[in-house]
């Protein structure tokens, strides 16, 4: 199977009450860990590349690694998606490079400007058979070099979504309902609670339309502890409760973005490895268990959180 768009995936996810996992990829081991789990669990998958990842690996390597995954995993549908495209030019460049889906994130701009930029991307993307995710509302946290403080974040306003989707022609919409980027999403000791009332209102206004959740890592405490036990310092790292993501996946949420959890699994595993094997220096030795733990983490997400195992 060649790379696909998310159109069919989202339709099946919406009707089937599950979500597709959108995992960020930065290197070969991450691509392999994710796609090996998806192949074994027969799950559709979205591999997403941020502007920062593209700058880190350069514009060719990640595309070619995802194409390698398509060859290695012919049984499952794979989307190559640009995460948080910041401009028409970045989106165009990814479309020209063979991405099948792009996100234009103009959510920090005023409403009318967000519509204008998103519309321009949609026109170019649709002319090239590529789908577009847009965003309304502002998540807290760090993405690429933009750091949105908790005070500057705001929930999506349901009264804006119909006009936004109608005027832009976007194919899916990311909304802000209390998730945030990074490993520090909620204050320790508080009770994390997503705004399901906003999700419900949005989906009533956009029946059948795929909704996306960013900032949806759950920050597994076993990996936070592993990092802290082996020289790291991540006190108070807290994520979105997995039960709430499972609930969202049963509703209109068709795409759930996970990046930080993969980073924690990789970093924790490597830190522990170095502690236990101070004389080792072959990268294959420490990247192998890191890749294996990413694979098991992704398997858990597919089966227990997203509900998309067996849906390929
Ligand atoms: O939402 C942001 C993603 O976690 C990507 O992060 O910009 O550091 O690659 P990055
Ligand atoms: P996390 O930081 O919660 O993994 O969010 C990832 C994300 O939204 C990528 O766009
Ligand atoms: Zn995001």
CSV table of C-alpha atoms and ligand atoms in Angstrom, one decimal:
chain,number,residue,atom,x,y,z
A,1,UNK,CA,0.0,0.0,0.0
A,2,UNK,CA,1.3,3.5,-0.9
A,3,UNK,CA,1.1,6.4,1.5
A,4,UNK,CA,-2.6,7.4,2.0
A,5,UNK,CA,-4.5,10.5,3.1
A,6,UNK,CA,-6.5,10.3,6.3
A,7,UNK,CA,-9.9,10.7,4.6
A,8,UNK,CA,-10.9,7.1,4.7
A,9,UNK,CA,-9.2,6.5,8.1
A,10,UNK,CA,-11.1,9.3,9.7
A,11,UNK,CA,-14.5,8.2,8.3
A,12,UNK,CA,-13.9,4.7,9.7
A,13,UNK,CA,-12.7,6.0,13.0
A,14,UNK,CA,-15.6,8.4,13.4
A,15,UNK,CA,-18.1,5.6,12.6
A,16,UNK,CA,-16.3,3.0,14.6
A,17,UNK,CA,-15.8,5.1,17.8
A,18,UNK,CA,-12.0,5.0,17.9
A,19,UNK,CA,-9.1,7.3,17.0
A,20,UNK,CA,-6.0,6.9,14.9
A,21,UNK,CA,-2.7,7.6,16.6
A,22,UNK,CA,-0.6,10.4,15.2
A,23,UNK,CA,3.0,9.9,16.4
A,24,UNK,CA,5.8,12.3,15.9
A,25,UNK,CA,8.9,10.9,14.2
A,26,UNK,CA,12.4,12.2,14.5
A,27,UNK,CA,14.7,9.3,13.7
A,28,UNK,CA,14.8,5.8,12.4
A,29,UNK,CA,14.3,4.0,15.7
A,30,UNK,CA,11.2,6.0,16.4
A,31,UNK,CA,9.7,5.2,12.9
A,32,UNK,CA,10.5,1.6,13.4
A,33,UNK,CA,9.2,1.3,17.0
A,34,UNK,CA,5.9,2.9,16.0
A,35,UNK,CA,5.3,1.1,12.7
A,36,UNK,CA,6.3,-2.4,14.0
A,37,UNK,CA,3.7,-2.1,16.7
A,38,UNK,CA,1.1,-0.9,14.2
A,39,UNK,CA,1.9,-3.7,11.8
A,40,UNK,CA,1.6,-6.3,14.5
A,41,UNK,CA,-1.6,-4.8,15.9
A,42,UNK,CA,-3.0,-4.2,12.4
A,43,UNK,CA,-3.6,-0.5,13.1
A,44,UNK,CA,-3.8,2.4,10.7
A,45,UNK,CA,-1.2,5.1,11.6
A,46,UNK,CA,-0.3,8.7,11.1
A,47,UNK,CA,3.4,9.5,11.2
A,48,UNK,CA,3.9,13.2,11.7
A,49,UNK,CA,6.9,15.4,11.2
A,50,UNK,CA,7.1,18.8,12.8
A,51,UNK,CA,9.0,21.8,11.3
A,52,UNK,CA,11.6,21.2,14.0
A,53,UNK,CA,12.0,17.5,13.1
A,54,UNK,CA,12.3,18.5,9.5
A,55,UNK,CA,15.1,21.0,10.4
A,56,UNK,CA,16.8,18.4,12.6
A,57,UNK,CA,16.8,15.5,10.0
A,58,UNK,CA,16.6,17.7,6.9
A,59,UNK,CA,13.7,17.5,4.5
A,60,UNK,CA,14.7,14.3,2.8
A,61,UNK,CA,15.5,11.7,5.5
A,62,UNK,CA,12.2,11.5,7.4
A,63,UNK,CA,10.2,11.3,4.2
A,64,UNK,CA,12.5,8.5,3.0
A,65,UNK,CA,12.3,6.7,6.3
A,66,UNK,CA,8.5,6.8,6.3
A,67,UNK,CA,8.6,5.5,2.7
A,68,UNK,CA,10.7,2.7,4.0
A,69,UNK,CA,8.1,1.9,6.6
A,70,UNK,CA,5.5,1.8,3.9
A,71,UNK,CA,7.6,-0.9,2.1
A,72,UNK,CA,8.2,-2.8,5.3
A,73,UNK,CA,4.5,-2.6,6.5
A,74,UNK,CA,2.5,-3.1,3.3
A,75,UNK,CA,-0.6,-4.3,5.3
A,76,UNK,CA,-1.3,-1.1,7.1
A,77,UNK,CA,-2.4,2.4,5.8
A,78,UNK,CA,0.2,5.1,6.7
A,79,UNK,CA,-0.3,8.8,6.4
A,80,UNK,CA,2.7,11.2,6.3
A,81,UNK,CA,1.6,14.4,8.0
A,82,UNK,CA,3.1,17.8,8.6
A,83,UNK,CA,2.6,18.7,12.3
A,84,UNK,CA,2.1,22.4,13.1
A,85,UNK,CA,2.9,23.9,9.7
A,86,UNK,CA,3.5,27.5,10.5
A,87,UNK,CA,3.0,29.1,7.0
A,88,UNK,CA,1.8,28.5,3.5
A,89,UNK,CA,5.4,28.1,2.4
A,90,UNK,CA,6.1,25.2,4.9
A,91,UNK,CA,2.9,23.5,3.9
A,92,UNK,CA,3.6,23.8,0.2
A,93,UNK,CA,7.1,22.5,0.6
A,94,UNK,CA,5.8,19.4,2.4
A,95,UNK,CA,3.1,18.9,-0.2
A,96,UNK,CA,5.7,19.1,-2.9
A,97,UNK,CA,7.9,16.6,-1.0
A,98,UNK,CA,5.1,13.9,-1.0
A,99,UNK,CA,3.3,14.5,2.4
A,100,UNK,CA,-0.3,13.3,2.1
A,101,UNK,CA,-1.6,15.5,4.9
A,102,UNK,CA,-0.5,18.9,6.3
A,103,UNK,CA,-1.5,20.9,9.3
A,104,UNK,CA,-1.6,24.7,9.0
A,105,UNK,CA,-1.5,26.0,12.5
A,106,UNK,CA,-2.5,29.7,12.4
A,107,UNK,CA,-4.4,29.4,15.7
A,108,UNK,CA,-2.3,32.2,17.2
A,109,UNK,CA,-3.5,34.6,14.6
A,110,UNK,CA,-6.8,36.5,14.8
A,111,UNK,CA,-9.9,34.5,13.5
A,112,UNK,CA,-10.1,36.2,10.1
A,113,UNK,CA,-6.4,35.8,9.4
A,114,UNK,CA,-6.5,32.1,10.5
A,115,UNK,CA,-9.3,31.6,8.0
A,116,UNK,CA,-7.3,33.4,5.2
A,117,UNK,CA,-4.1,31.4,5.7
A,118,UNK,CA,-5.9,28.1,6.2
A,119,UNK,CA,-8.0,28.7,3.0
A,120,UNK,CA,-4.8,29.4,1.0
A,121,UNK,CA,-3.3,26.1,2.2
A,122,UNK,CA,-6.5,24.1,1.5
A,123,UNK,CA,-6.6,25.3,-2.1
A,124,UNK,CA,-3.1,24.3,-2.8
A,125,UNK,CA,-3.3,21.0,-0.9
A,126,UNK,CA,-6.6,19.9,-2.4
A,127,UNK,CA,-5.3,20.7,-5.9
A,128,UNK,CA,-2.5,18.1,-5.1
A,129,UNK,CA,-4.7,15.5,-3.5
A,130,UNK,CA,-3.5,16.4,0.0
A,131,UNK,CA,-5.7,16.9,3.1
A,132,UNK,CA,-5.5,19.7,5.6
A,133,UNK,CA,-5.8,19.9,9.4
A,134,UNK,CA,-6.4,23.4,10.9
A,135,UNK,CA,-6.7,24.6,14.5
A,136,UNK,CA,-9.0,26.9,16.5
A,137,UNK,CA,-8.2,27.7,20.1
A,138,UNK,CA,-4.7,27.8,21.7
A,139,UNK,CA,-3.0,25.0,23.6
A,140,UNK,CA,-0.5,25.8,26.3
A,141,UNK,CA,3.0,24.4,26.1
A,142,UNK,CA,5.9,24.4,23.8
A,143,UNK,CA,5.7,23.4,20.1
A,144,UNK,CA,8.7,24.1,17.9
A,145,UNK,CA,10.0,27.4,19.1
A,146,UNK,CA,6.6,28.8,20.1
A,147,UNK,CA,5.9,28.7,23.9
A,148,UNK,CA,2.3,29.4,24.7
A,149,UNK,CA,1.9,30.3,28.4
A,150,UNK,CA,-1.1,29.0,30.4
A,151,UNK,CA,-2.5,32.5,30.5
A,152,UNK,CA,-2.3,32.9,26.8
A,153,UNK,CA,-3.9,29.6,26.0
A,154,UNK,CA,-7.7,29.5,25.5
A,155,UNK,CA,-10.3,26.9,24.8
A,156,UNK,CA,-11.9,26.6,21.3
A,157,UNK,CA,-15.1,28.6,21.0
A,158,UNK,CA,-17.8,26.3,19.7
A,159,UNK,CA,-19.7,29.2,18.1
A,160,UNK,CA,-16.7,29.8,15.7
A,161,UNK,CA,-16.2,26.3,14.3
A,162,UNK,CA,-19.0,26.1,11.7
A,163,UNK,CA,-18.0,29.4,10.0
A,164,UNK,CA,-14.3,28.4,10.2
A,165,UNK,CA,-14.8,25.0,8.5
A,166,UNK,CA,-17.2,26.3,5.9
A,167,UNK,CA,-15.0,29.2,4.9
A,168,UNK,CA,-11.6,27.3,4.9
A,169,UNK,CA,-12.7,23.9,3.5
A,170,UNK,CA,-10.3,22.2,6.0
A,171,UNK,CA,-10.6,18.4,6.4
A,172,UNK,CA,-10.2,18.1,10.1
A,173,UNK,CA,-10.0,20.5,13.0
A,174,UNK,CA,-7.8,20.5,16.1
A,175,UNK,CA,-9.5,22.0,19.1
A,176,UNK,CA,-8.3,23.1,22.6
A,177,UNK,CA,-10.2,21.3,25.4
A,178,UNK,CA,-7.6,21.3,28.1
A,179,UNK,CA,-4.7,19.2,26.7
A,180,UNK,CA,-1.3,20.9,26.3
A,181,UNK,CA,2.0,20.2,24.7
A,182,UNK,CA,5.0,18.8,26.6
A,183,UNK,CA,5.4,16.7,29.8
A,184,UNK,CA,4.0,19.2,32.3
A,185,UNK,CA,0.4,19.5,31.5
A,186,UNK,CA,-1.3,19.8,34.9
A,187,UNK,CA,-0.2,20.9,38.3
A,188,UNK,CA,0.7,18.1,40.7
A,189,UNK,CA,-2.1,17.4,43.1
A,190,UNK,CA,-4.9,18.7,40.8
A,191,UNK,CA,-7.5,16.6,39.1
A,192,UNK,CA,-6.9,16.7,35.3
A,193,UNK,CA,-10.2,17.1,33.5
A,194,UNK,CA,-10.7,17.6,29.7
A,195,UNK,CA,-13.6,19.9,28.7
A,196,UNK,CA,-15.9,17.2,27.2
A,197,UNK,CA,-18.7,19.8,27.2
A,198,UNK,CA,-16.8,21.8,24.6
A,199,UNK,CA,-16.0,18.7,22.5
A,200,UNK,CA,-19.7,17.8,22.6
A,201,UNK,CA,-20.8,21.3,21.5
A,202,UNK,CA,-18.3,21.4,18.7
A,203,UNK,CA,-19.3,18.0,17.4
A,204,UNK,CA,-23.0,19.0,17.5
A,205,UNK,CA,-22.1,22.0,15.2
A,206,UNK,CA,-20.0,19.8,12.9
A,207,UNK,CA,-21.8,16.4,12.7
A,208,UNK,CA,-19.5,13.7,11.2
A,209,UNK,CA,-16.5,16.0,11.0
A,210,UNK,CA,-13.2,14.7,12.4
A,211,UNK,CA,-11.8,16.4,15.4
A,212,UNK,CA,-8.1,16.3,16.4
A,213,UNK,CA,-6.5,16.4,19.9
A,214,UNK,CA,-3.0,17.7,20.2
A,215,UNK,CA,-1.0,17.5,23.4
A,216,UNK,CA,-2.4,14.1,24.3
A,217,UNK,CA,0.6,12.4,25.9
A,218,UNK,CA,-0.2,10.7,29.2
A,219,UNK,CA,3.3,11.0,30.6
A,220,UNK,CA,3.7,7.4,31.9
A,221,UNK,CA,4.9,7.6,35.4
A,222,UNK,CA,7.1,4.5,35.1
A,223,UNK,CA,9.2,6.4,32.5
A,224,UNK,CA,9.3,9.6,34.6
A,225,UNK,CA,10.5,7.5,37.5
A,226,UNK,CA,13.0,5.7,35.3
A,227,UNK,CA,14.4,9.1,34.1
A,228,UNK,CA,14.6,10.4,37.7
A,229,UNK,CA,16.2,7.2,39.0
A,230,UNK,CA,19.0,7.5,36.5
A,231,UNK,CA,20.2,11.0,36.7
A,232,UNK,CA,17.3,12.9,35.2
A,233,UNK,CA,15.3,15.6,36.8
A,234,UNK,CA,11.6,15.8,35.8
A,235,UNK,CA,9.6,16.5,39.0
A,236,UNK,CA,5.9,17.0,38.6
A,237,UNK,CA,5.6,15.7,35.0
A,238,UNK,CA,1.9,14.9,34.5
A,239,UNK,CA,-0.1,14.0,31.4
A,240,UNK,CA,-3.7,13.5,30.2
A,241,UNK,CA,-5.4,10.5,31.9
A,242,UNK,CA,-5.7,7.7,29.4
A,243,UNK,CA,-9.3,7.0,30.3
A,244,UNK,CA,-10.3,10.5,29.2
A,245,UNK,CA,-8.5,10.0,25.8
A,246,UNK,CA,-10.4,6.7,25.4
A,247,UNK,CA,-13.7,8.5,26.0
A,248,UNK,CA,-12.7,11.3,23.5
A,249,UNK,CA,-11.8,8.6,20.9
A,250,UNK,CA,-15.4,7.2,21.2
A,251,UNK,CA,-16.8,10.6,20.3
A,252,UNK,CA,-15.8,12.9,17.4
A,253,UNK,CA,-12.1,12.7,18.1
A,254,UNK,CA,-10.5,10.8,15.2
A,255,UNK,CA,-6.8,11.7,15.6
A,256,UNK,CA,-4.8,11.8,18.8
A,257,UNK,CA,-1.3,13.3,18.8
A,258,UNK,CA,1.4,11.7,20.9
A,259,UNK,CA,5.0,12.8,21.0
A,260,UNK,CA,6.2,13.4,24.6
A,261,UNK,CA,5.4,9.9,25.7
A,262,UNK,CA,7.7,8.5,23.0
A,263,UNK,CA,10.5,10.9,24.1
A,264,UNK,CA,10.1,9.8,27.7
A,265,UNK,CA,10.3,6.1,26.8
A,266,UNK,CA,13.3,6.6,24.7
A,267,UNK,CA,15.1,8.9,27.2
A,268,UNK,CA,14.3,6.7,30.2
A,269,UNK,CA,15.4,3.6,28.5
A,270,UNK,CA,18.7,5.1,27.4
A,271,UNK,CA,19.4,6.7,30.8
A,272,UNK,CA,18.9,3.3,32.5
A,273,UNK,CA,21.0,1.6,29.9
A,274,UNK,CA,23.9,3.9,30.4
A,275,UNK,CA,23.7,3.5,34.2
A,276,UNK,CA,23.7,-0.2,33.9
A,277,UNK,CA,26.4,-0.5,31.2
A,278,UNK,CA,28.8,2.4,31.8
A,279,UNK,CA,31.4,0.8,29.5
A,280,UNK,CA,29.1,0.5,26.5
A,281,UNK,CA,29.5,3.0,23.6
A,282,UNK,CA,27.9,1.3,20.6
A,283,UNK,CA,24.7,3.3,19.8
A,284,UNK,CA,23.0,0.1,18.5
A,285,UNK,CA,23.2,-1.3,22.0
A,286,UNK,CA,21.3,1.4,23.7
A,287,UNK,CA,19.0,2.3,20.8
A,288,UNK,CA,17.7,-1.3,20.5
A,289,UNK,CA,16.0,-1.4,23.9
A,290,UNK,CA,14.8,2.2,23.4
A,291,UNK,CA,13.1,1.2,20.1
A,292,UNK,CA,11.7,-1.9,21.8
A,293,UNK,CA,10.1,0.2,24.6
A,294,UNK,CA,8.7,2.7,22.1
A,295,UNK,CA,7.1,-0.3,20.3
A,296,UNK,CA,5.5,-1.6,23.5
A,297,UNK,CA,4.3,1.9,24.5
A,298,UNK,CA,2.7,2.4,21.0
A,299,UNK,CA,1.1,-1.1,21.2
A,300,UNK,CA,-0.5,-0.1,24.5
A,301,UNK,CA,-1.8,3.1,23.0
A,302,UNK,CA,-3.3,1.3,20.0
A,303,UNK,CA,-5.0,-1.4,22.1
A,304,UNK,CA,-6.0,0.4,25.4
A,305,UNK,CA,-6.3,4.1,24.5
A,306,UNK,CA,-7.0,4.7,20.9
A,307,UNK,CA,-9.0,1.5,20.2
A,308,UNK,CA,-7.6,1.3,16.7
A,309,UNK,CA,-6.0,-2.2,16.9
A,310,UNK,CA,-7.3,-4.5,14.2
A,311,UNK,CA,-8.8,-1.5,12.2
A,312,UNK,CA,-6.2,-1.4,9.4
B,1,LIG,O1,3.5,19.7,19.2
B,1,LIG,C1,4.7,19.6,19.0
B,1,LIG,C2,5.3,18.2,18.8
B,1,LIG,O2,5.5,17.6,20.1
B,1,LIG,C3,6.6,18.4,18.1
B,1,LIG,O3,7.6,18.9,18.8
B,1,LIG,O4,8.4,20.8,17.5
B,1,LIG,O5,9.8,19.8,19.3
B,1,LIG,O6,9.4,18.6,17.1
B,1,LIG,P1,8.9,19.6,18.1
B,2,LIG,P1,2.4,15.8,23.5
B,2,LIG,O1,3.5,16.8,23.9
B,2,LIG,O2,1.3,15.7,24.5
B,2,LIG,O3,3.0,14.5,23.1
B,2,LIG,O4,1.7,16.4,22.2
B,2,LIG,C1,2.1,16.1,20.9
B,2,LIG,C2,1.5,16.9,19.8
B,2,LIG,O5,0.4,17.5,20.0
B,2,LIG,C3,2.1,17.0,18.5
B,2,LIG,O6,1.5,17.9,17.7
B,3,LIG,ZN1,0.6,19.5,18.6
